[in-house]
PDB file of C-alpha atoms in Angstrom:
ATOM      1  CA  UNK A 770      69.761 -40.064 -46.127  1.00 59.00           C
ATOM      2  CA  UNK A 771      69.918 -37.770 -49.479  1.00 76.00           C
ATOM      3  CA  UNK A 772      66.552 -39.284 -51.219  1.00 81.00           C
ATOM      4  CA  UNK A 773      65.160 -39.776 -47.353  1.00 79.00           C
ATOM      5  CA  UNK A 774      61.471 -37.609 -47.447  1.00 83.00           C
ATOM      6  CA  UNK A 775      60.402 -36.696 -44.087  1.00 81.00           C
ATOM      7  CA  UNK A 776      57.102 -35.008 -43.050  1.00 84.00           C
ATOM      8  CA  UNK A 777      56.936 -31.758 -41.897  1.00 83.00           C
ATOM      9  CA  UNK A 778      56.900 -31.709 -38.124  1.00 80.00           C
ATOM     10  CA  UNK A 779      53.649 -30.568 -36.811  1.00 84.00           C
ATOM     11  CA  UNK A 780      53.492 -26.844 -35.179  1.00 80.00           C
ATOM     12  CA  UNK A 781      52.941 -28.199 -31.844  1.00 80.00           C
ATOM     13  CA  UNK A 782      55.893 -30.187 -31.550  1.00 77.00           C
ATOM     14  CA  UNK A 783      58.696 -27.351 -32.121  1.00 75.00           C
ATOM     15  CA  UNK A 784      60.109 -26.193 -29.474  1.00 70.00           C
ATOM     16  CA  UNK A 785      58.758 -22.131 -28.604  1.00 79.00           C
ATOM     17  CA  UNK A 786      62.875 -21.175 -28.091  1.00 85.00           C
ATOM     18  CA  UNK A 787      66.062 -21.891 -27.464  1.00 88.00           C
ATOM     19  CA  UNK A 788      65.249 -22.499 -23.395  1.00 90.00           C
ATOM     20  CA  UNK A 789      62.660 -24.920 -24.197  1.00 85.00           C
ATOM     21  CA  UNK A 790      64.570 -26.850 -26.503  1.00 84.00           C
ATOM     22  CA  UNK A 791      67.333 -27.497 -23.507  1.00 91.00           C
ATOM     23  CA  UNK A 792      64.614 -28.296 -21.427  1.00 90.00           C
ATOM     24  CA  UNK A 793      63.765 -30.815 -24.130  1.00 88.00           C
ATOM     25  CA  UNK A 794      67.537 -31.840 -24.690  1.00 91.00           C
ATOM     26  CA  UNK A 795      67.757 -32.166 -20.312  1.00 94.00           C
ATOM     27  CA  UNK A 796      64.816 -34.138 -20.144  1.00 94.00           C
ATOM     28  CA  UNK A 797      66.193 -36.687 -22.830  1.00 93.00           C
ATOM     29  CA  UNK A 798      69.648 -36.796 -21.523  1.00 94.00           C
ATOM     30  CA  UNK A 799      68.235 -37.665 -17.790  1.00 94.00           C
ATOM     31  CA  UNK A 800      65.854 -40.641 -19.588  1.00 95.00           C
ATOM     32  CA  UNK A 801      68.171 -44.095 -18.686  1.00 93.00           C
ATOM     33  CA  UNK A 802      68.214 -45.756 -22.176  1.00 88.00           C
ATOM     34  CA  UNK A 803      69.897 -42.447 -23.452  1.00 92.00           C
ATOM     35  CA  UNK A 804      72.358 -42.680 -20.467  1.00 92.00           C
ATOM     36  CA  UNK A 805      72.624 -46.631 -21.521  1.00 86.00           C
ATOM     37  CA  UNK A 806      72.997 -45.344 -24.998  1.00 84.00           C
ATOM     38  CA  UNK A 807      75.897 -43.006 -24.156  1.00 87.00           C
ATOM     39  CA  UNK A 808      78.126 -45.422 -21.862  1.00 87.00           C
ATOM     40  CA  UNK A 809      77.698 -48.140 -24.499  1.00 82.00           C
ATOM     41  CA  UNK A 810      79.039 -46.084 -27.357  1.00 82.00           C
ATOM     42  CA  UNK A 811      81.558 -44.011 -25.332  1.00 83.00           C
ATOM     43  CA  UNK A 812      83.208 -46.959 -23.751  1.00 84.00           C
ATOM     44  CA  UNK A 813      83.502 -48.809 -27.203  1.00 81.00           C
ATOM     45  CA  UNK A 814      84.693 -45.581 -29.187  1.00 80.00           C
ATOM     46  CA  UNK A 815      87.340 -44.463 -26.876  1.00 83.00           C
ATOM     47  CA  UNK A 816      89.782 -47.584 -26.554  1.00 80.00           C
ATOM     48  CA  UNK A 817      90.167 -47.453 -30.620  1.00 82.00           C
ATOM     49  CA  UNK A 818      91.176 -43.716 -30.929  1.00 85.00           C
ATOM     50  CA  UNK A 819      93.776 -43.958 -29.186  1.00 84.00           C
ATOM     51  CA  UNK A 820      95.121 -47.205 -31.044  1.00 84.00           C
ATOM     52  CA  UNK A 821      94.063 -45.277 -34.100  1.00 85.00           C
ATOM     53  CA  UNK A 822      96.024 -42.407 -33.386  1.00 87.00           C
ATOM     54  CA  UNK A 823      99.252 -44.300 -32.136  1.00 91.00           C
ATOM     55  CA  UNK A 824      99.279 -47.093 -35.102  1.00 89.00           C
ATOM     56  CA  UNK A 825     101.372 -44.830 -38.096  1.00 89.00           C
ATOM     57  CA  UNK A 826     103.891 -43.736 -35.378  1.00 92.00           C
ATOM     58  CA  UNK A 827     104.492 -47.428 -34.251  1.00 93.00           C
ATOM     59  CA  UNK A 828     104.266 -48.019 -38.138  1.00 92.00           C
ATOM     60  CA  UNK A 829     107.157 -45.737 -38.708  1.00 93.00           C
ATOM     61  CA  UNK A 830     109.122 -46.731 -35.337  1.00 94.00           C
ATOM     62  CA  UNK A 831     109.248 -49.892 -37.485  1.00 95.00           C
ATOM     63  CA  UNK A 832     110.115 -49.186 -40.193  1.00 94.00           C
ATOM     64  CA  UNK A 833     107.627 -48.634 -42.700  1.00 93.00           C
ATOM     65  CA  UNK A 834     107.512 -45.447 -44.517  1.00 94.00           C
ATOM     66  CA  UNK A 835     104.847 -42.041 -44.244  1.00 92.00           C
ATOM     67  CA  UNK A 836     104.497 -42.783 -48.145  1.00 93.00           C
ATOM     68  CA  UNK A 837     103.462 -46.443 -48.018  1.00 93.00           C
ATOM     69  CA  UNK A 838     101.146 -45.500 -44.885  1.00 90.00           C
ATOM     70  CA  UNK A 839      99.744 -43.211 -47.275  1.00 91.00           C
ATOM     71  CA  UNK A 840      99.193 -45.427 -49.961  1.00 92.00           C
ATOM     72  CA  UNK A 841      97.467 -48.026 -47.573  1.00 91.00           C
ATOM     73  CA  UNK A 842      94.959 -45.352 -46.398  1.00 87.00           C
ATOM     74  CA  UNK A 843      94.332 -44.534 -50.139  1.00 91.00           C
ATOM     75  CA  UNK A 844      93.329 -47.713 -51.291  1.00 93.00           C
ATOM     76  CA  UNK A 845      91.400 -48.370 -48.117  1.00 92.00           C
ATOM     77  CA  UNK A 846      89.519 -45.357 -48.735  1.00 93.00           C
ATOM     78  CA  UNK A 847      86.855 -47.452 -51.047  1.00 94.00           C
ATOM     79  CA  UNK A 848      86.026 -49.852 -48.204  1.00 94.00           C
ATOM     80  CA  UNK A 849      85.477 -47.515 -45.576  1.00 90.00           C
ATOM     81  CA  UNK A 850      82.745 -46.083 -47.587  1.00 93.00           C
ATOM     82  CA  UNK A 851      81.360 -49.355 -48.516  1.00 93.00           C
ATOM     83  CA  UNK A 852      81.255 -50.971 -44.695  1.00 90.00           C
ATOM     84  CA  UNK A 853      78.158 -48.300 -44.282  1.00 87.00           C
ATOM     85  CA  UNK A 854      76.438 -49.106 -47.021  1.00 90.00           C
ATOM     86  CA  UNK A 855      76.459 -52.554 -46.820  1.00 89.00           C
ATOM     87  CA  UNK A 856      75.846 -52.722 -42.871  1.00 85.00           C
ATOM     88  CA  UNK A 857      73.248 -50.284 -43.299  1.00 85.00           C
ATOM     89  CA  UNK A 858      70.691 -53.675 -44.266  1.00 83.00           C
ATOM     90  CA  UNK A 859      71.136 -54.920 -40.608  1.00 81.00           C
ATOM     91  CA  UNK A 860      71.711 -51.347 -39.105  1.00 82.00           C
ATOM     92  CA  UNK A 861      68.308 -50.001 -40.349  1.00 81.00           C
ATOM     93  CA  UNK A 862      64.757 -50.481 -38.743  1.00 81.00           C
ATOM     94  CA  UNK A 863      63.114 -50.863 -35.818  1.00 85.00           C
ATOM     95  CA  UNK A 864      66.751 -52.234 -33.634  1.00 83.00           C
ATOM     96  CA  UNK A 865      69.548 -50.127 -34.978  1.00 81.00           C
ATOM     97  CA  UNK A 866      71.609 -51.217 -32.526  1.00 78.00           C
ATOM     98  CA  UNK A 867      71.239 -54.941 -32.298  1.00 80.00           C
ATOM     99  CA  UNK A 868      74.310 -55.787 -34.611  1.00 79.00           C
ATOM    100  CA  UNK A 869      75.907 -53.373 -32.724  1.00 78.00           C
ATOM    101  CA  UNK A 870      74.918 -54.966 -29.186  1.00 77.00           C
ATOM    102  CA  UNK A 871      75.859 -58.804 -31.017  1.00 81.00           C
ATOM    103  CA  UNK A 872      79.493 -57.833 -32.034  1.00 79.00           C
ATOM    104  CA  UNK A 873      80.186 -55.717 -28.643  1.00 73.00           C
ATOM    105  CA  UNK A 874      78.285 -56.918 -25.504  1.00 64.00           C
ATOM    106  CA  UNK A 875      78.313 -54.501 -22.148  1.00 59.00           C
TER     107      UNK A 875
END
């Protein structure tokens, strides 16, 4: 996205104000692929935050110290930046979503 050029947008497609822009946002939000859109990645978001959040304290319950929780997160730090980048070949063009919609079915 940093070396991404895009075109100007032409005058006629800005919104005139703020009001016209929620009238955009309303009209977008009521279409049913953006509804789709919303259920599908709400529904497959929320059940790992909360196993996200409750995984160091079960961690520690067992045993395992804040220090070598620490360290894991450090070294894991690399790969969480590469899983984008690499995922970003089947991620990119005309289906975004279709590896997405493979590895999670509704």
């Amino acid at each position: 996205a940093i070396f991404k050029k895009e075109k100007p947008l032409p005058p006629e497609d800005e919104p005139e104000g703020i009001r016209d822009a929620y009238v955009q946002m309303l009209r977008m939000i009521s279409m049913k692929p953006i509804q789709l859109l919303f259920v599908m990645l709400f529904t497959w978001k929320v059940p790992f935050a909360v196993a996200e959040s409750v995984a160091p304290v079960k961690f520690q319950e067992y045993g395992v110290p804040k220090e070598h929780i620490a360290y894991v997160t450090s070294v894991l730090m690399p790969m969480y930046i590469m899983i984008p980048i690499v995922a970003a070949r089947w991620t990119g063009g005309k289906m975004p979503l279709k590896l997405a919609m493979a590895v999670y079915p509704l």
